[in-house]
Coordinates of C-alpha atoms in Angstrom, one line a residue:
M1 CA -0.5 -9.5 8.9
S2 CA -3.5 -9.3 11.2
A3 CA -7.2 -8.7 10.4
T4 CA -9.0 -5.8 11.6
D5 CA -12.8 -5.4 11.8
P6 CA -14.4 -2.0 10.8
A7 CA -18.0 -2.4 9.8
A8 CA -16.9 -1.4 6.2
A9 CA -15.1 -4.7 5.9
A10 CA -18.4 -6.7 5.9
P11 CA -18.4 -9.9 3.5
A12 CA -20.1 -9.2 0.1
S13 CA -22.6 -11.9 0.3
D14 CA -24.9 -9.5 -1.4
G15 CA -22.6 -9.4 -4.4
S16 CA -21.4 -6.0 -3.9
A17 CA -17.8 -4.9 -3.6
A18 CA -16.3 -5.7 -0.1
I19 CA -13.5 -3.6 1.5
L20 CA -11.2 -6.2 3.3
A21 CA -9.1 -4.5 5.9
S22 CA -6.0 -5.9 7.5
D23 CA -3.2 -4.3 9.6
E24 CA 0.7 -4.8 9.6
D25 CA 2.3 -2.8 12.4
G26 CA 0.9 0.8 11.8
T27 CA -0.1 0.0 8.3
R28 CA -4.0 -0.4 7.3
V29 CA -4.2 -2.4 4.1
L30 CA -7.7 -1.9 2.3
T31 CA -8.2 -4.4 -0.4
L32 CA -11.1 -3.8 -3.1
S33 CA -12.8 -7.0 -3.4
R34 CA -15.3 -8.0 -5.9
P35 CA -14.4 -11.2 -7.6
G36 CA -15.5 -11.8 -11.1
R37 CA -16.1 -8.1 -11.5
L38 CA -12.5 -6.8 -11.7
N39 CA -13.2 -5.2 -8.4
A40 CA -15.6 -2.7 -9.8
L41 CA -17.5 -0.4 -7.3
D42 CA -21.1 -0.3 -6.9
D43 CA -22.9 2.2 -4.7
I44 CA -22.5 -0.1 -1.7
G45 CA -19.0 -0.8 -2.5
R46 CA -18.4 3.0 -2.6
A47 CA -20.1 3.5 0.7
R48 CA -18.0 0.8 2.1
L49 CA -14.7 2.2 1.0
L50 CA -15.6 5.5 2.4
A51 CA -16.5 4.1 5.8
A52 CA -13.1 2.1 5.6
L53 CA -11.1 5.1 4.9
R54 CA -12.9 7.1 7.7
H55 CA -12.0 4.4 10.0
A56 CA -8.5 4.3 9.0
M57 CA -8.0 8.0 9.2
D58 CA -9.5 8.2 12.6
D59 CA -7.7 5.3 14.2
P60 CA -4.8 6.3 16.1
A61 CA -2.9 2.9 15.7
V62 CA -2.9 3.6 11.9
C63 CA -0.2 5.8 10.4
V64 CA -0.1 4.8 6.8
V65 CA -3.0 3.2 4.5
V66 CA -2.2 0.9 1.5
L67 CA -5.1 0.6 -1.1
T68 CA -4.9 -2.5 -3.3
G69 CA -7.1 -4.8 -5.4
D70 CA -8.0 -8.3 -4.8
G71 CA -6.5 -10.7 -7.4
R72 CA -5.0 -9.8 -10.5
D73 CA -6.6 -6.1 -10.9
F74 CA -6.7 -3.1 -9.0
S75 CA -10.3 -2.0 -10.0
A76 CA -12.2 -1.4 -13.4
G77 CA -14.0 1.5 -11.8
G78 CA -17.4 2.2 -11.4
D79 CA -20.1 -0.6 -12.0
L80 CA -21.9 0.8 -15.2
G81 CA -24.5 -1.7 -15.2
A82 CA -25.5 -0.6 -11.6
M83 CA -25.7 3.1 -12.4
S84 CA -28.8 5.0 -12.4
T85 CA -29.8 7.5 -15.2
D86 CA -31.6 9.7 -12.8
P87 CA -29.6 12.8 -11.9
E88 CA -31.1 13.0 -8.4
V89 CA -29.8 9.4 -7.8
A90 CA -26.2 10.2 -9.5
R91 CA -25.6 13.2 -7.4
P92 CA -25.6 11.3 -4.0
R93 CA -23.3 8.8 -5.6
L94 CA -20.7 11.4 -6.9
E95 CA -20.7 12.9 -3.5
V96 CA -19.8 9.7 -2.0
V97 CA -16.9 9.5 -4.8
A98 CA -15.9 13.1 -3.9
E99 CA -15.4 12.3 -0.2
V100 CA -13.6 9.1 -0.9
I101 CA -10.9 11.2 -3.1
R102 CA -10.9 14.2 -0.5
L103 CA -9.8 11.6 2.3
I104 CA -7.2 10.0 0.1
A105 CA -5.8 13.2 -1.4
A106 CA -6.1 15.5 1.9
G107 CA -6.7 13.1 4.7
P108 CA -3.8 13.3 7.5
K109 CA -2.5 10.0 6.7
P110 CA -0.2 8.9 3.5
V111 CA -2.0 6.6 1.1
I112 CA 0.0 4.3 -1.0
A113 CA -1.8 2.7 -4.0
A114 CA -0.4 -0.9 -4.9
V115 CA -1.7 -1.5 -8.5
E116 CA -1.6 -4.7 -10.3
G117 CA -3.4 -5.1 -13.6
R118 CA -6.0 -2.7 -14.6
A119 CA -6.9 0.7 -13.0
Y120 CA -9.5 2.0 -14.9
G121 CA -12.2 4.9 -14.6
L122 CA -12.7 5.4 -10.7
G123 CA -9.9 2.8 -10.3
L124 CA -7.5 5.2 -11.8
G125 CA -8.9 8.0 -9.9
L126 CA -8.2 6.2 -6.4
A127 CA -4.8 5.6 -7.6
A128 CA -4.0 9.0 -8.9
A129 CA -5.2 10.5 -5.8
S130 CA -2.9 8.6 -3.7
D131 CA 0.4 10.0 -2.3
H132 CA 2.5 7.4 -3.8
L133 CA 1.8 5.0 -6.6
V134 CA 3.4 1.7 -7.0
A135 CA 2.6 -0.4 -10.1
A136 CA 3.5 -3.8 -11.5
S137 CA 5.4 -3.6 -14.8
D138 CA 2.3 -5.0 -16.6
A139 CA -0.2 -2.6 -14.9
T140 CA -2.4 -0.5 -17.4
F141 CA -4.3 2.7 -16.8
C142 CA -7.2 4.2 -18.6
C143 CA -9.8 6.7 -18.7
P144 CA -12.6 5.2 -20.6
F145 CA -15.4 7.5 -19.8
G146 CA -16.0 9.1 -23.3
R147 CA -16.7 5.7 -24.6
V148 CA -19.8 5.5 -22.5
G149 CA -20.9 9.2 -22.9
L150 CA -19.5 10.7 -19.6
T151 CA -16.7 12.8 -18.4
A152 CA -14.2 11.7 -15.9
D153 CA -15.0 11.6 -12.1
G154 CA -13.0 10.7 -9.1
G155 CA -10.9 13.9 -9.0
L156 CA -9.1 13.1 -12.2
H157 CA -9.6 16.6 -13.8
T158 CA -7.4 17.7 -10.9
T159 CA -5.2 14.9 -9.8
L160 CA -4.1 13.7 -13.3
P161 CA -2.8 17.0 -14.6
A162 CA -1.0 17.5 -11.3
R163 CA 0.7 14.0 -11.9
V164 CA 1.3 14.1 -15.6
G165 CA 0.8 17.8 -16.9
V166 CA -2.2 19.2 -18.5
G167 CA -1.4 18.1 -22.1
R168 CA -0.8 14.3 -20.9
A169 CA -4.0 14.5 -18.8
K170 CA -5.9 15.7 -21.9
T171 CA -4.7 13.0 -24.0
M172 CA -5.7 10.4 -21.3
L173 CA -9.1 12.1 -20.7
L174 CA -10.2 12.7 -24.3
F175 CA -8.8 9.7 -26.2
G176 CA -9.1 7.1 -23.5
E177 CA -6.2 5.2 -24.5
V178 CA -4.5 2.6 -22.5
V179 CA -1.2 3.8 -20.7
D180 CA 1.1 1.1 -19.4
A181 CA 3.2 1.4 -16.3
G182 CA 6.4 2.1 -18.1
L183 CA 4.7 5.1 -20.1
G184 CA 3.0 6.0 -16.7
A185 CA 6.6 6.1 -14.8
E186 CA 7.8 8.3 -17.7
W187 CA 4.9 10.7 -17.4
G188 CA 5.0 10.8 -13.7
L189 CA 1.6 8.9 -13.2
V190 CA 3.5 6.0 -11.4
D191 CA 6.1 6.6 -8.9
R192 CA 7.7 3.0 -8.7
V193 CA 7.4 0.2 -11.1
C194 CA 8.1 -3.3 -9.8
T195 CA 7.7 -6.9 -10.9
P196 CA 4.5 -8.4 -11.5
G197 CA 2.7 -9.5 -8.2
A198 CA 5.1 -7.6 -6.0
A199 CA 3.2 -4.2 -5.7
L200 CA 1.6 -4.8 -2.4
A201 CA 4.9 -5.9 -0.9
E202 CA 6.6 -2.9 -2.5
S203 CA 3.8 -0.7 -1.0
L204 CA 4.1 -2.3 2.5
A205 CA 8.1 -1.4 2.3
A206 CA 7.5 2.1 1.3
A207 CA 5.0 2.3 4.3
R208 CA 7.6 1.0 6.6
R209 CA 9.9 3.8 5.4
L210 CA 7.0 6.4 6.3
L211 CA 6.5 4.9 9.6
K212 CA 10.0 5.9 10.7
L213 CA 9.1 9.7 10.0
A214 CA 7.0 12.0 12.3
P215 CA 3.3 11.9 11.1
L216 CA 2.4 15.6 11.9
P217 CA 4.6 16.9 9.1
M218 CA 3.2 14.4 6.8
A219 CA -0.3 15.4 7.5
E220 CA 0.6 19.0 7.0
T221 CA 2.4 18.4 3.6
K222 CA -0.6 16.4 2.6
R223 CA -2.8 19.6 3.3
L224 CA -0.6 21.8 1.5
L225 CA -0.3 19.7 -1.6
A226 CA -3.8 18.4 -1.8
G227 CA -4.8 18.1 -5.5
S228 CA -2.0 20.2 -6.9
A229 CA 0.7 22.4 -6.2
P230 CA -0.5 25.9 -4.6
G231 CA 0.8 29.3 -6.1
L232 CA 4.0 30.8 -4.7
E233 CA 2.2 33.3 -2.3
E234 CA -0.3 30.8 -1.2
G235 CA 2.1 28.0 -0.6
L236 CA 4.8 30.4 1.4
R237 CA 1.8 31.5 3.6
G238 CA 0.7 27.8 4.1
E239 CA 4.3 26.8 4.9
G240 CA 4.7 29.4 7.4
E241 CA 1.5 28.6 9.1
A242 CA 2.4 24.8 9.2
Q243 CA 5.9 25.4 10.5
A244 CA 4.6 27.7 13.3
R245 CA 2.2 24.8 14.4
L246 CA 5.0 22.3 14.2
V247 CA 7.7 24.1 15.8
A248 CA 5.4 23.9 19.0
S249 CA 4.8 20.2 18.9
A250 CA 6.2 17.5 21.2
D251 CA 7.3 15.6 18.1
F252 CA 9.5 18.5 17.0
A253 CA 11.1 18.7 20.4
E254 CA 11.7 15.0 20.5
G255 CA 13.0 15.0 16.7
A256 CA 15.6 17.7 17.7
K257 CA 16.6 16.2 20.8
A258 CA 17.1 12.8 19.0
F259 CA 19.1 14.3 16.1
L260 CA 21.6 16.0 18.6
A261 CA 21.8 12.9 20.6
K262 CA 22.4 10.7 17.4
R263 CA 19.5 8.3 18.1
R264 CA 16.2 7.5 16.5
P265 CA 13.3 9.6 17.4
V266 CA 10.0 8.2 19.1
F267 CA 7.2 10.3 17.6
Q268 CA 3.8 10.4 19.3
C269 CA 1.7 12.4 17.0
R270 CA 1.4 15.3 19.2

């Protein structure tokens, strides 16, 4: 795996969360890194994550993004000790969080979350917004916002019910109880459970499977399903518009030719 150098991946010499970026083939791995703080994201860390995601989504060499945590945990969420109680300071912070979630959920490239250990608060928000969630069998998920007098952010009021249903989402959001990977898989929160320590390897294997597919339809699928499934009429209308665009693409022409010739297609994202 080779290193890449977006500005967002600057070393965290200031004690803030760093976002470490590295590439394997067409996959960009973004690692939340804040040793000793369970990879909690402060304001600088959130801004770095947003910059790293934008860089990955805009980089033509990147087809899939894998989001993971440094060490034994994914992320404990936001850094409560660094949060201002001034609403005028909080609003810009929440706007950054919202844009991060938009890029993960609705950006043009698939995002896979590789979760080891704890994914709490905003950490859960990042994982739940991802297109595919791989978790170690000893991973845990929690929405502890009510314990500190807050409601959830990070898109969890949309992405969590889309994954587990409204009733189970209310259970997680209201009670703040810890959900393990096994129960998470049963509920639909987790897409794949693996042995501890293998989440990143399993996620990279999933990314390699996606790399064999045409990127334009994946972008359309993400756009159509961003946040939650659309209503029937909205979905039919969106599907029709998407298929009309894709039928005219060079990748569809290549895919059809490759299918008829019984060979592997070579997609060029156009």
